[in-house]
mmCIF file of C-alpha atoms and ligand atoms in Angstrom:
data_model
loop_
_atom_site.group_PDB
_atom_site.id
_atom_site.type_symbol
_atom_site.label_atom_id
_atom_site.label_comp_id
_atom_site.label_asym_id
_atom_site.label_seq_id
_atom_site.Cartn_x
_atom_site.Cartn_y
_atom_site.Cartn_z
ATOM 1 C CA MET A 226 93.419 159.285 132.689
ATOM 2 C CA ILE A 227 91.179 158.588 135.685
ATOM 3 C CA LYS A 228 87.644 157.479 134.839
ATOM 4 C CA VAL A 229 84.849 158.108 137.319
ATOM 5 C CA LEU A 230 81.230 156.933 137.107
ATOM 6 C CA PHE A 231 78.490 158.266 139.408
ATOM 7 C CA VAL A 232 75.473 155.983 139.785
ATOM 8 C CA CYS A 233 71.970 156.466 141.176
ATOM 9 C CA LEU A 234 68.595 154.875 140.440
ATOM 10 C CA GLY A 235 67.042 157.018 137.701
ATOM 11 C CA ASN A 236 70.075 159.012 136.482
ATOM 12 C CA ILE A 237 67.987 162.197 136.393
ATOM 13 C CA CYS A 238 68.490 163.670 139.899
ATOM 14 C CA ARG A 239 71.561 162.802 141.971
ATOM 15 C CA SER A 240 74.167 161.246 139.671
ATOM 16 C CA PRO A 241 73.934 163.760 136.783
ATOM 17 C CA LEU A 242 74.341 166.547 139.362
ATOM 18 C CA ALA A 243 77.373 164.738 140.839
ATOM 19 C CA GLU A 244 78.861 164.399 137.343
ATOM 20 C CA ALA A 245 78.304 168.116 136.646
ATOM 21 C CA ILE A 246 79.838 169.189 139.981
ATOM 22 C CA PHE A 247 82.829 166.880 139.484
ATOM 23 C CA ASN A 248 83.447 168.182 135.948
ATOM 24 C CA GLN A 249 83.226 171.779 137.094
ATOM 25 C CA LYS A 250 85.726 171.279 139.927
ATOM 26 C CA VAL A 251 88.177 169.415 137.705
ATOM 27 C CA LYS A 252 87.888 172.153 135.086
ATOM 28 C CA ALA A 253 88.564 174.833 137.712
ATOM 29 C CA PHE A 254 91.799 172.991 138.595
ATOM 30 C CA GLY A 255 92.735 172.902 134.889
ATOM 31 C CA LEU A 256 92.703 169.087 135.022
ATOM 32 C CA SER A 257 89.882 168.220 132.607
ATOM 33 C CA GLN A 258 92.212 166.356 130.252
ATOM 34 C CA ASN A 259 93.149 163.938 133.058
ATOM 35 C CA PHE A 260 89.605 162.800 133.785
ATOM 36 C CA LYS A 261 86.638 161.167 132.184
ATOM 37 C CA CYS A 262 83.437 161.449 134.194
ATOM 38 C CA ASP A 263 79.992 160.061 133.407
ATOM 39 C CA SER A 264 76.850 159.038 135.258
ATOM 40 C CA CYS A 265 74.165 156.398 134.867
ATOM 41 C CA GLY A 266 71.245 154.759 136.633
ATOM 42 C CA THR A 267 70.706 151.183 137.676
ATOM 43 C CA SER A 268 67.103 151.351 136.395
ATOM 44 C CA ASP A 269 65.750 151.818 132.876
ATOM 45 C CA TYR A 270 63.006 154.220 134.053
ATOM 46 C CA HIS A 271 64.276 157.403 132.410
ATOM 47 C CA ILE A 272 66.628 156.297 129.618
ATOM 48 C CA GLY A 273 67.237 159.113 127.135
ATOM 49 C CA GLU A 274 65.729 161.843 129.319
ATOM 50 C CA LEU A 275 67.331 165.109 130.342
ATOM 51 C CA PRO A 276 67.983 165.614 134.064
ATOM 52 C CA ASP A 277 64.896 166.392 136.180
ATOM 53 C CA GLU A 278 63.915 170.055 135.848
ATOM 54 C CA ARG A 279 64.615 170.529 139.580
ATOM 55 C CA THR A 280 68.152 169.153 139.042
ATOM 56 C CA ILE A 281 68.642 171.596 136.161
ATOM 57 C CA ALA A 282 67.322 174.486 138.302
ATOM 58 C CA CYS A 283 69.664 173.519 141.152
ATOM 59 C CA ALA A 284 72.672 173.347 138.813
ATOM 60 C CA LYS A 285 71.700 176.734 137.376
ATOM 61 C CA ARG A 286 71.481 178.310 140.864
ATOM 62 C CA HIS A 287 75.062 177.199 141.454
ATOM 63 C CA GLN A 288 76.291 178.117 137.964
ATOM 64 C CA ILE A 289 77.165 174.535 137.113
ATOM 65 C CA PRO A 290 76.828 173.490 133.460
ATOM 66 C CA ILE A 291 74.839 170.257 133.198
ATOM 67 C CA HIS A 292 74.608 168.229 129.986
ATOM 68 C CA HIS A 293 73.451 164.670 130.262
ATOM 69 C CA ARG A 294 70.973 162.155 128.906
ATOM 70 C CA ALA A 295 69.961 159.385 131.273
ATOM 71 C CA ARG A 296 71.350 155.943 130.570
ATOM 72 C CA GLN A 297 71.438 152.607 132.330
ATOM 73 C CA LEU A 298 74.503 150.907 133.805
ATOM 74 C CA ASN A 299 75.900 148.274 131.440
ATOM 75 C CA ARG A 300 78.630 145.632 131.411
ATOM 76 C CA VAL A 301 81.129 147.875 129.593
ATOM 77 C CA ASP A 302 81.021 150.340 132.515
ATOM 78 C CA ALA A 303 82.578 147.789 134.847
ATOM 79 C CA ARG A 304 85.622 147.556 132.570
ATOM 80 C CA GLU A 305 85.753 151.197 131.533
ATOM 81 C CA PHE A 306 85.609 153.074 134.840
ATOM 82 C CA ASP A 307 88.267 153.131 137.587
ATOM 83 C CA TYR A 308 85.851 154.387 140.240
ATOM 84 C CA ILE A 309 82.162 153.570 140.539
ATOM 85 C CA LEU A 310 80.502 155.866 143.066
ATOM 86 C CA ALA A 311 76.998 155.002 144.216
ATOM 87 C CA MET A 312 74.660 157.559 145.741
ATOM 88 C CA ASP A 313 73.168 155.197 148.306
ATOM 89 C CA HIS A 314 73.329 151.650 149.683
ATOM 90 C CA SER A 315 70.530 150.440 147.458
ATOM 91 C CA ASN A 316 72.286 151.730 144.316
ATOM 92 C CA LYS A 317 75.482 149.976 145.446
ATOM 93 C CA LYS A 318 73.618 146.718 146.005
ATOM 94 C CA ASN A 319 72.009 147.004 142.545
ATOM 95 C CA ILE A 320 75.409 147.633 140.947
ATOM 96 C CA GLU A 321 76.804 144.537 142.655
ATOM 97 C CA ILE A 322 73.851 142.422 141.495
ATOM 98 C CA ASP A 323 74.349 143.646 137.900
ATOM 99 C CA LEU A 324 78.079 142.898 138.005
ATOM 100 C CA GLN A 325 77.369 139.401 139.293
ATOM 101 C CA LYS A 326 74.986 138.935 136.395
ATOM 102 C CA TYR A 327 77.774 139.978 134.005
ATOM 103 C CA ARG A 328 80.261 137.722 135.880
ATOM 104 C CA LEU A 329 82.466 140.736 136.415
ATOM 105 C CA SER A 330 84.033 142.186 139.527
ATOM 106 C CA HIS A 331 85.206 145.686 140.376
ATOM 107 C CA ASP A 332 87.538 146.672 143.217
ATOM 108 C CA HIS A 333 86.591 150.327 143.501
ATOM 109 C CA ILE A 334 82.873 150.632 144.130
ATOM 110 C CA TYR A 335 82.177 153.157 146.878
ATOM 111 C CA LEU A 336 79.393 155.214 148.344
ATOM 112 C CA ILE A 337 80.220 158.823 147.492
ATOM 113 C CA ARG A 338 79.498 159.828 151.117
ATOM 114 C CA GLU A 339 82.277 157.556 152.341
ATOM 115 C CA PHE A 340 84.482 160.479 151.305
ATOM 116 C CA GLN A 341 82.494 163.104 153.224
ATOM 117 C CA PRO A 342 84.113 163.600 156.614
ATOM 118 C CA ASN A 343 81.847 163.180 159.645
ATOM 119 C CA SER A 344 78.816 162.167 157.581
ATOM 120 C CA ASP A 345 76.385 160.496 159.987
ATOM 121 C CA ASN A 346 74.460 158.916 157.107
ATOM 122 C CA LEU A 347 76.160 157.359 154.084
ATOM 123 C CA ASP A 348 73.190 157.758 151.712
ATOM 124 C CA VAL A 349 72.612 160.773 149.488
ATOM 125 C CA PRO A 350 68.841 161.075 150.053
ATOM 126 C CA ASP A 351 66.690 160.460 146.984
ATOM 127 C CA PRO A 352 65.085 163.876 146.255
ATOM 128 C CA TYR A 353 62.707 162.659 143.531
ATOM 129 C CA TYR A 354 59.491 162.682 145.577
ATOM 130 C CA GLY A 355 60.310 165.838 147.538
ATOM 131 C CA GLY A 356 60.653 169.554 146.853
ATOM 132 C CA GLU A 357 63.396 171.986 145.864
ATOM 133 C CA GLU A 358 64.994 171.885 149.319
ATOM 134 C CA GLY A 359 65.800 168.201 148.817
ATOM 135 C CA PHE A 360 67.804 169.073 145.716
ATOM 136 C CA GLU A 361 69.643 171.833 147.565
ATOM 137 C CA ASN A 362 70.488 169.335 150.302
ATOM 138 C CA VAL A 363 71.784 166.881 147.658
ATOM 139 C CA TYR A 364 73.908 169.656 146.163
ATOM 140 C CA LYS A 365 75.530 170.483 149.524
ATOM 141 C CA ILE A 366 76.276 166.830 150.264
ATOM 142 C CA LEU A 367 77.743 166.211 146.798
ATOM 143 C CA ASP A 368 79.778 169.424 146.771
ATOM 144 C CA GLU A 369 81.481 168.488 150.041
ATOM 145 C CA SER A 370 81.845 164.778 149.239
ATOM 146 C CA ILE A 371 83.373 165.464 145.828
ATOM 147 C CA ASP A 372 85.872 167.961 147.280
ATOM 148 C CA HIS A 373 87.096 165.207 149.584
ATOM 149 C CA PHE A 374 86.993 162.559 146.860
ATOM 150 C CA LEU A 375 89.306 164.801 144.809
ATOM 151 C CA GLU A 376 91.615 165.097 147.827
ATOM 152 C CA TYR A 377 91.637 161.293 147.997
ATOM 153 C CA LEU A 378 92.498 161.057 144.279
ATOM 154 C CA LYS A 379 95.329 163.527 144.829
ATOM 155 C CA VAL A 380 96.899 161.100 147.304
ATOM 156 C CA GLU A 381 96.197 157.978 145.229
ATOM 157 C CA HIS A 382 97.155 159.360 141.810
ATOM 158 C CA GLN A 383 99.738 162.105 142.277
ATOM 159 C CA GLU A 384 100.582 162.035 138.581
ATOM 160 C CA TYR A 385 97.061 163.138 137.569
ATOM 161 C CA VAL A 386 95.697 165.434 140.284
HETATM 162 P P1 4NP B 865 67.776 159.596 141.040
HETATM 163 O O1 4NP B 865 66.261 159.924 141.513
HETATM 164 O O2 4NP B 865 67.985 158.123 141.288
HETATM 165 O O3 4NP B 865 68.602 160.459 141.929
HETATM 166 O O4 4NP B 865 67.831 159.975 139.572
HETATM 167 C C1 4NP B 865 65.172 159.194 141.084
HETATM 168 C C2 4NP B 865 64.626 159.447 139.854
HETATM 169 C C3 4NP B 865 63.507 158.732 139.430
HETATM 170 C C4 4NP B 865 62.957 157.777 140.260
HETATM 171 C C5 4NP B 865 63.511 157.518 141.498
HETATM 172 C C6 4NP B 865 64.627 158.227 141.912
HETATM 173 N N1 4NP B 865 61.802 157.073 139.822
HETATM 174 O O5 4NP B 865 61.289 156.234 140.624
HETATM 175 O O6 4NP B 865 61.329 157.265 138.700
#
């Protein structure tokens, strides 16, 4: 099984949407049993909350089931997950600081947009303080990035994908 963790700051906007998109794509390929996917935030701001209502509306527009309660990154995650995918540089930095605190290392921490071909910017923009269009933009970026991440997994793990 391949275990994938998407990480943002609050775990109510970008990373729960990434998790939902990933799960839907994997399900469409009939590969759900080969993957575990989760998401979390580096902050404790929204622990226990449902995704932002604009995230839920965006998922609904694209017919993507979304079921998540916000949680914070913890030391077990570094052991549990094969891939840790940050939404932006600041999330990645925060993950690295947390891992240092736990005296743990992880060899597969990436920015999700590293997998998006020709992306001029490697950050998924934080849509929290903007409007609906920001969430739609996040959806488009994640949809394309995750397609290419799955292509990458296909090459790296032929037995699972
Ligand atoms: P996310 O968005 O990291 O994509 O979940 C945010 C959610 C909440 C806050 C910032 C970003 N906040 O400052 O509360």
